[in-house]
CSV table of C-alpha atoms and ligand atoms in Angstrom, one decimal:
chain,number,residue,atom,x,y,z
A,238,MET,CA,16.3,-32.2,-0.6
A,239,SER,CA,15.6,-30.4,2.2
A,240,ASN,CA,11.9,-29.5,3.0
A,241,LEU,CA,10.2,-26.3,2.3
A,242,LEU,CA,7.5,-26.5,5.2
A,243,PRO,CA,7.6,-26.8,8.9
A,244,GLU,CA,7.0,-30.5,10.0
A,245,PRO,CA,3.5,-30.2,10.7
A,246,PHE,CA,2.7,-28.7,7.4
A,247,ARG,CA,4.4,-31.1,5.2
A,248,GLU,CA,1.2,-32.3,3.5
A,249,PHE,CA,1.5,-28.9,1.6
A,250,GLU,CA,5.1,-29.5,0.5
A,251,SER,CA,4.4,-29.8,-3.1
A,252,LEU,CA,1.9,-26.6,-3.4
A,253,ALA,CA,5.1,-24.8,-1.4
A,254,ALA,CA,7.1,-25.7,-4.2
A,255,ILE,CA,4.7,-23.6,-6.7
A,256,TRP,CA,3.1,-21.2,-4.4
A,257,SER,CA,5.3,-20.3,-1.7
A,258,CYS,CA,6.9,-16.6,-3.4
A,259,GLY,CA,8.5,-14.2,-1.5
A,260,THR,CA,6.6,-10.9,-3.1
A,261,GLU,CA,3.3,-10.6,-4.0
A,262,ARG,CA,4.5,-9.8,-7.6
A,263,GLU,CA,5.7,-13.4,-8.0
A,264,ARG,CA,2.2,-14.7,-6.1
A,265,HIS,CA,0.3,-12.8,-8.5
A,266,THR,CA,2.5,-13.5,-11.8
A,267,VAL,CA,2.1,-17.5,-10.6
A,268,ARG,CA,-1.4,-17.0,-10.3
A,269,LEU,CA,-2.0,-15.7,-13.7
A,270,THR,CA,0.1,-18.0,-15.6
A,271,SER,CA,-1.3,-21.1,-14.0
A,272,GLU,CA,-4.4,-23.2,-14.5
A,273,PHE,CA,-7.5,-22.4,-12.7
A,274,GLU,CA,-7.6,-26.3,-11.8
A,275,GLN,CA,-4.1,-25.2,-9.5
A,276,LEU,CA,-5.7,-22.2,-7.8
A,277,GLN,CA,-8.5,-24.7,-7.1
A,278,GLN,CA,-5.9,-27.2,-5.8
A,279,LEU,CA,-4.0,-24.4,-3.0
A,280,TYR,CA,-7.5,-22.6,-2.3
A,281,ASP,CA,-9.6,-26.3,-1.1
A,282,ALA,CA,-6.0,-27.5,0.5
A,283,VAL,CA,-4.9,-24.5,2.4
A,284,LEU,CA,-7.8,-22.3,3.3
A,285,PRO,CA,-9.8,-24.5,5.7
A,286,GLU,CA,-5.9,-25.0,7.7
A,287,ILE,CA,-5.1,-21.1,7.8
A,288,GLU,CA,-6.2,-20.7,11.5
A,289,ARG,CA,-3.9,-23.7,12.1
A,290,ILE,CA,-1.2,-22.3,10.2
A,291,VAL,CA,-1.9,-18.9,11.7
A,292,ALA,CA,-1.6,-20.4,15.5
A,293,HIS,CA,1.8,-22.0,14.7
A,294,LEU,CA,3.0,-18.7,13.3
A,295,ASN,CA,2.3,-17.0,15.8
A,296,GLN,CA,4.7,-18.6,18.1
A,297,PHE,CA,7.2,-16.3,16.3
A,298,PRO,CA,7.8,-12.6,17.0
A,299,MET,CA,6.0,-10.3,14.0
A,300,GLY,CA,9.4,-10.1,11.3
A,301,GLY,CA,11.2,-13.0,12.9
A,302,LEU,CA,10.2,-16.1,11.4
A,303,PRO,CA,12.9,-18.8,10.3
A,304,THR,CA,12.7,-20.0,6.3
A,305,GLN,CA,9.9,-22.7,6.6
A,306,GLU,CA,7.5,-20.6,8.4
A,307,GLN,CA,8.3,-17.9,5.9
A,308,ASN,CA,7.6,-20.4,3.5
A,309,LEU,CA,4.5,-21.2,5.1
A,310,LEU,CA,3.4,-17.5,5.8
A,311,ASN,CA,3.9,-16.9,1.6
A,312,LEU,CA,2.0,-19.9,1.0
A,313,SER,CA,-0.8,-18.8,3.2
A,314,PHE,CA,-0.6,-15.1,1.2
A,315,SER,CA,-1.4,-17.2,-2.2
A,316,CYS,CA,-4.1,-19.0,-0.8
A,317,MET,CA,-5.3,-15.1,-0.7
A,318,GLU,CA,-4.2,-14.6,-4.0
A,319,VAL,CA,-6.2,-17.2,-5.5
A,320,ALA,CA,-9.3,-16.4,-3.1
A,321,LEU,CA,-11.2,-14.2,-5.3
A,322,PRO,CA,-10.6,-16.0,-8.8
A,323,VAL,CA,-11.8,-19.5,-7.3
A,324,GLU,CA,-14.9,-17.9,-5.2
A,325,ALA,CA,-15.8,-15.5,-8.2
A,326,HIS,CA,-13.9,-15.4,-11.5
A,327,GLY,CA,-13.8,-19.0,-12.1
A,328,GLN,CA,-10.7,-18.4,-14.1
A,329,SER,CA,-7.3,-17.3,-13.0
A,330,THR,CA,-7.3,-13.6,-14.4
A,331,VAL,CA,-10.2,-10.9,-14.1
A,332,PRO,CA,-13.1,-11.7,-16.3
A,333,GLY,CA,-12.9,-8.8,-19.0
A,334,GLY,CA,-10.2,-6.8,-17.1
A,335,PHE,CA,-7.3,-4.6,-17.8
A,336,GLU,CA,-4.4,-6.6,-19.7
A,337,PRO,CA,-2.2,-7.9,-16.5
A,338,GLU,CA,0.8,-7.5,-18.9
A,339,ARG,CA,0.4,-3.4,-18.5
A,340,PHE,CA,-1.1,-3.6,-14.5
A,341,MET,CA,2.6,-3.3,-12.4
A,342,VAL,CA,2.2,-4.6,-9.4
A,343,ASP,CA,5.5,-2.8,-7.1
A,344,PHE,CA,5.9,-5.0,-3.9
B,28,MET,CA,-2.1,29.0,-0.4
B,29,GLY,CA,-1.2,26.1,1.9
B,30,LEU,CA,-2.5,22.6,2.2
B,31,VAL,CA,-4.0,22.9,4.9
B,32,GLU,CA,-6.0,26.0,3.7
B,33,PHE,CA,-6.7,24.4,0.3
B,34,LEU,CA,-8.1,21.4,1.2
B,35,GLY,CA,-10.4,23.4,3.8
B,36,GLN,CA,-13.6,22.0,5.3
B,37,MET,CA,-12.4,18.6,3.6
B,38,GLY,CA,-9.3,18.2,5.5
B,39,ARG,CA,-10.7,19.4,8.9
B,40,ASP,CA,-13.1,16.5,8.2
B,41,MET,CA,-10.7,14.1,8.1
B,42,GLN,CA,-8.1,15.6,10.4
B,43,ALA,CA,-8.8,13.1,13.2
B,44,PHE,CA,-8.3,10.2,11.3
B,45,PRO,CA,-5.2,7.8,12.7
B,46,PHE,CA,-3.0,8.2,9.5
B,47,ASP,CA,0.0,7.1,11.6
B,48,ASP,CA,-1.1,3.9,12.8
B,49,LEU,CA,-1.5,2.4,9.1
B,50,SER,CA,1.0,0.7,7.3
B,51,HIS,CA,1.6,1.0,3.5
B,52,ILE,CA,0.9,-2.5,2.3
B,53,ALA,CA,1.0,-2.2,-1.6
B,54,ARG,CA,1.6,-0.2,-4.5
B,55,TYR,CA,0.0,-0.3,-8.3
B,56,GLN,CA,0.5,1.2,-11.4
B,57,ALA,CA,-0.7,1.2,-14.9
B,58,ARG,CA,-0.4,3.8,-17.7
B,59,VAL,CA,-3.9,3.9,-19.3
B,60,LYS,CA,-5.3,5.7,-22.7
B,61,VAL,CA,-7.8,7.9,-21.3
B,62,ASN,CA,-8.2,11.5,-20.6
B,63,TRP,CA,-6.9,12.0,-16.9
B,64,LYS,CA,-10.6,13.8,-15.9
B,65,ALA,CA,-12.5,11.1,-18.1
B,66,PHE,CA,-10.4,8.4,-15.7
B,67,THR,CA,-11.4,10.3,-12.3
B,68,ASP,CA,-14.8,10.1,-13.0
B,69,ALA,CA,-14.8,6.3,-13.1
B,70,PHE,CA,-14.3,7.0,-9.6
B,71,ARG,CA,-17.2,9.6,-8.6
B,72,GLU,CA,-20.2,7.3,-8.4
B,73,GLY,CA,-21.2,4.3,-7.1
B,74,TYR,CA,-23.8,2.9,-9.9
B,75,HIS,CA,-21.0,1.5,-11.7
B,76,VAL,CA,-20.4,-1.1,-8.9
B,77,ALA,CA,-23.4,-3.1,-9.0
B,78,MET,CA,-22.7,-3.6,-13.3
B,79,VAL,CA,-18.8,-3.1,-13.5
B,80,HIS,CA,-17.7,-5.5,-10.2
B,81,GLY,CA,-21.0,-7.6,-10.4
B,82,GLY,CA,-19.0,-10.6,-10.4
B,83,SER,CA,-16.4,-9.6,-7.9
B,84,ILE,CA,-18.4,-8.2,-4.8
B,85,PRO,CA,-22.0,-8.6,-6.0
B,86,ASP,CA,-23.5,-7.6,-3.0
B,87,SER,CA,-21.1,-5.1,-1.2
B,88,MET,CA,-22.6,-1.6,-2.0
B,89,ASN,CA,-26.1,-2.9,-4.2
B,90,SER,CA,-29.0,-4.7,-2.9
B,91,PRO,CA,-32.7,-5.2,-4.2
B,92,ALA,CA,-33.2,-2.5,-1.6
B,93,ASN,CA,-30.7,-0.1,-3.0
B,94,PRO,CA,-30.1,-1.9,-6.9
B,95,GLN,CA,-28.3,1.4,-7.9
B,96,GLY,CA,-26.1,1.8,-4.7
B,97,VAL,CA,-27.2,5.4,-4.0
B,98,PRO,CA,-24.6,6.9,-1.7
B,99,VAL,CA,-25.9,8.2,1.7
B,100,SER,CA,-24.1,11.6,1.7
B,101,SER,CA,-22.2,13.3,-0.4
B,102,ARG,CA,-20.5,16.7,0.3
B,103,LEU,CA,-18.9,19.6,-2.0
B,104,TYR,CA,-15.8,21.2,-1.1
B,105,GLY,CA,-15.2,23.8,-3.2
B,106,SER,CA,-13.1,22.3,-5.7
B,107,HIS,CA,-12.7,19.1,-3.7
B,108,TYR,CA,-15.9,16.4,-3.5
B,109,SER,CA,-16.8,13.5,-0.7
B,110,MET,CA,-19.3,11.0,-0.9
B,111,SER,CA,-20.3,8.3,1.6
B,112,THR,CA,-20.9,5.0,0.3
B,113,TRP,CA,-23.5,2.8,1.5
B,114,ALA,CA,-22.9,-0.6,2.7
B,115,ASN,CA,-25.3,-3.8,2.0
B,116,PRO,CA,-26.3,-4.4,5.6
B,117,GLU,CA,-27.1,-8.4,4.2
B,118,HIS,CA,-24.1,-8.6,2.3
B,119,LYS,CA,-23.0,-12.4,2.2
B,120,PRO,CA,-19.0,-12.9,2.9
B,121,THR,CA,-17.1,-15.2,1.0
B,122,PRO,CA,-14.9,-18.4,2.8
B,123,SER,CA,-12.1,-16.3,2.6
B,124,GLU,CA,-13.3,-13.4,3.5
B,125,ALA,CA,-15.3,-14.1,6.5
B,126,LEU,CA,-11.5,-15.6,7.5
B,127,ALA,CA,-10.2,-12.6,6.8
B,128,TRP,CA,-12.4,-10.4,9.1
B,129,LYS,CA,-12.2,-13.7,12.0
B,130,MET,CA,-8.1,-13.1,11.7
B,131,GLY,CA,-8.2,-9.1,11.1
B,132,MET,CA,-10.1,-6.7,8.8
B,133,THR,CA,-10.6,-6.6,4.8
B,134,PHE,CA,-12.4,-4.1,2.7
B,135,SER,CA,-15.1,-5.7,2.1
B,136,PRO,CA,-17.8,-4.3,4.6
B,137,GLY,CA,-17.7,-5.4,8.1
B,138,GLU,CA,-16.9,-4.8,11.4
B,139,GLN,CA,-17.1,-0.9,11.8
B,140,LEU,CA,-14.3,0.3,14.2
B,141,GLU,CA,-14.8,3.8,16.1
B,142,MET,CA,-12.8,6.2,13.9
B,143,GLY,CA,-12.5,9.5,13.7
B,144,GLY,CA,-11.6,11.3,10.2
B,145,VAL,CA,-13.9,9.5,8.3
B,146,ASN,CA,-18.1,9.1,7.9
B,147,PRO,CA,-18.2,13.2,8.1
B,148,SER,CA,-22.3,13.1,7.8
B,149,GLY,CA,-22.3,10.6,10.5
B,150,ASP,CA,-24.5,8.2,8.5
B,151,GLU,CA,-25.7,5.0,10.2
B,152,ILE,CA,-25.6,2.9,7.4
B,153,TRP,CA,-21.8,3.0,6.2
B,154,TRP,CA,-19.2,1.7,4.3
B,155,PHE,CA,-16.4,4.1,3.2
B,156,ASP,CA,-15.8,7.6,1.7
B,157,MET,CA,-14.5,8.5,-1.3
B,158,ASN,CA,-12.7,11.5,-1.1
B,159,MET,CA,-11.5,13.3,-4.3
B,160,VAL,CA,-9.0,16.5,-4.0
B,161,PHE,CA,-9.1,18.7,-6.7
B,162,PRO,CA,-7.2,18.3,-9.3
B,163,ASN,CA,-5.9,14.7,-9.3
B,164,PHE,CA,-5.6,13.0,-5.8
B,165,TYR,CA,-8.4,10.8,-4.8
B,166,ALA,CA,-8.1,8.9,-1.3
B,167,ALA,CA,-10.9,6.1,-0.1
B,168,MET,CA,-11.1,6.2,3.6
B,169,GLY,CA,-12.5,3.5,5.7
B,170,PRO,CA,-12.7,2.0,9.2
B,171,GLY,CA,-9.1,0.9,9.5
B,172,TRP,CA,-7.8,1.2,5.8
B,173,VAL,CA,-6.9,4.2,2.9
B,174,PHE,CA,-6.0,3.8,-1.0
B,175,THR,CA,-5.2,6.0,-2.9
B,176,TYR,CA,-4.7,7.2,-6.4
B,177,HIS,CA,-2.7,9.8,-8.2
B,178,PHE,CA,-3.6,10.6,-11.8
B,179,TRP,CA,-0.9,11.7,-13.8
B,180,PRO,CA,-1.7,13.6,-17.3
B,181,ARG,CA,0.6,12.6,-19.9
B,182,SER,CA,-0.9,13.8,-22.8
B,183,VAL,CA,-4.5,14.6,-23.4
B,184,ASP,CA,-5.8,10.7,-23.9
B,185,GLU,CA,-3.1,9.2,-21.7
B,186,THR,CA,-2.7,9.1,-17.8
B,187,ASP,CA,-0.2,7.5,-15.6
B,188,TRP,CA,-2.2,6.1,-12.8
B,189,ILE,CA,-0.5,5.4,-9.3
B,190,MET,CA,-2.4,2.9,-6.2
B,191,ASN,CA,-1.6,3.0,-3.1
B,192,ILE,CA,-3.2,0.7,-0.2
B,193,TYR,CA,-2.7,1.6,3.6
B,194,GLN,CA,-3.9,-0.5,6.6
B,195,MET,CA,-3.7,-0.3,10.4
B,196,ASP,CA,-0.2,-2.2,11.3
B,197,ALA,CA,-0.8,-6.2,11.7
B,198,LYS,CA,0.1,-7.4,15.3
B,199,ASP,CA,0.3,-10.7,14.2
B,200,TYR,CA,0.1,-13.1,11.3
B,201,GLY,CA,-3.4,-13.6,11.3
B,202,GLU,CA,-3.9,-10.0,10.8
B,203,LEU,CA,-1.2,-10.1,8.0
B,204,ILE,CA,-2.6,-12.6,6.3
B,205,ALA,CA,-6.3,-10.9,6.0
B,206,GLN,CA,-4.3,-7.6,4.6
B,207,GLU,CA,-3.6,-10.0,1.8
B,208,HIS,CA,-6.9,-10.4,1.3
B,209,THR,CA,-7.6,-7.1,1.0
B,210,LYS,CA,-4.8,-5.9,-1.4
B,211,VAL,CA,-6.1,-8.9,-3.8
B,212,LEU,CA,-9.7,-8.4,-3.7
B,213,LEU,CA,-8.7,-4.3,-4.3
B,214,ARG,CA,-6.3,-5.1,-6.8
B,215,ASP,CA,-9.0,-7.3,-8.8
B,216,LEU,CA,-11.5,-4.4,-8.6
B,217,LEU,CA,-9.0,-2.1,-9.9
B,218,TYR,CA,-8.3,-4.6,-12.9
B,219,GLU,CA,-12.6,-4.4,-13.7
B,220,ASP,CA,-12.3,-0.4,-12.9
B,221,LEU,CA,-9.4,0.1,-15.7
B,222,SER,CA,-11.2,-2.4,-18.3
B,223,THR,CA,-13.7,0.3,-19.0
B,224,LEU,CA,-11.8,3.6,-19.3
B,225,GLU,CA,-10.2,2.9,-23.0
B,226,SER,CA,-12.9,2.4,-24.6
B,227,THR,CA,-15.1,5.1,-22.9
B,228,GLN,CA,-12.0,7.7,-24.4
B,229,ARG,CA,-12.2,5.8,-27.9
B,230,GLY,CA,-16.0,6.4,-27.7
B,231,MET,CA,-15.4,10.6,-26.9
B,232,ALA,CA,-12.5,10.6,-29.3
B,233,SER,CA,-14.4,9.1,-32.1
B,234,GLY,CA,-16.7,12.5,-32.6
B,235,VAL,CA,-20.0,10.1,-32.9
B,236,LEU,CA,-21.4,11.6,-29.5
B,237,THR,CA,-22.0,15.5,-29.7
B,238,GLU,CA,-23.0,15.4,-26.0
B,239,LEU,CA,-22.8,12.8,-23.0
B,240,ASN,CA,-25.8,12.7,-20.2
B,241,ILE,CA,-24.5,13.2,-16.7
B,242,SER,CA,-26.9,12.0,-14.1
B,243,ASN,CA,-28.1,15.3,-11.9
B,244,SER,CA,-27.3,13.0,-8.7
B,245,MET,CA,-25.7,9.9,-9.0
B,246,GLU,CA,-22.8,11.8,-11.5
B,247,LEU,CA,-23.1,15.3,-8.8
B,248,SER,CA,-19.4,15.1,-8.7
B,249,VAL,CA,-19.0,14.3,-12.5
B,250,ARG,CA,-21.0,17.7,-13.2
B,251,GLN,CA,-18.8,19.5,-10.4
B,252,GLN,CA,-15.8,18.6,-11.7
B,253,GLN,CA,-16.6,20.0,-15.3
B,254,TRP,CA,-17.9,23.3,-13.5
B,255,VAL,CA,-14.7,23.4,-11.2
B,256,VAL,CA,-12.0,22.8,-14.2
B,257,GLN,CA,-13.9,25.3,-16.1
B,258,GLN,CA,-13.6,28.0,-13.1
B,259,TRP,CA,-9.7,27.3,-12.8
B,260,VAL,CA,-9.4,27.2,-16.7
B,261,ASN,CA,-10.9,31.2,-16.8
B,262,GLY,CA,-8.8,32.0,-14.1
B,263,ASP,CA,-11.2,32.2,-11.7
B,264,GLY,CA,-9.3,29.8,-9.4
B,265,ASP,CA,-11.1,27.7,-6.5
B,266,PRO,CA,-14.8,28.5,-6.3
B,267,GLY,CA,-14.4,28.4,-2.5
B,268,GLN,CA,-16.1,26.3,-0.2
B,269,VAL,CA,-19.7,25.3,0.1
C,1233,LIG,FE1,-15.1,0.9,-9.2
């Protein structure tokens, strides 16, 4: 099977298989339906590496990423998606929040 | 009456804002079983932040120095309303938030870009402006971002709500990832805001309470809306600029 991520970031291959989704709606859905431990795993692995990731991505023009780099960007977006749950909520959904089934994410 | 005339001084106060430099980064929608006016009431004060958002942003708009998150200024513009919120200077960012601010910008209190069209009262400590355009449009405007709500009544007790988020164009991938932080933070705060509305509506509809207490100062805009709606319903129209 071909690699999802560029060579310097292969340690995140298994995370990318779950989290490298191309739209905000998909990333949000994966977050809502994943166990909290999975969110924590993504956060712990990727957040400390975001600046290394950005340095790599910034070699390419805006809007012009090859597929593997696009996957890496989407993985970083997912890291932000899980940040507030990990840092504040302690769970995958918003505690006491409005029902996710009725909250539409359009993009 | 044209839009510019209708917005009056409120429009002039936001005219210098660099709207053209912002990208449309997110849209959210929900159908909520609440009257549209009660819906907008939830965004007409700052004290709910300490309670409704106490878990997500425990120290952004409130602190021991300002436990209720009292706003720094507010303006009555005829039918419209604007309020500038207080930002806690002692606010401690989370790791992801600090990273977002390092790479770009996010919604939380942080670096203040010099920008026209916001903070019309020139308050020294300032987070963002909450602008309520009568009858059903809201635009929160901060240093480098705007988010809006549309409230579309479907019936006396049901409203379609649409939120749009706009932020300064990302010039590199760090800024783009910081934009994602903005979206997720705002989105989760709205999950919290929307959670209170249907029980408010059920409480009012039960008829058990014959009146609701409204705070003189903290809920100034709630009082204003009651009065302005009466003006329009009674055929008196816009009460004019104050
Ligand atoms: Fe709120």
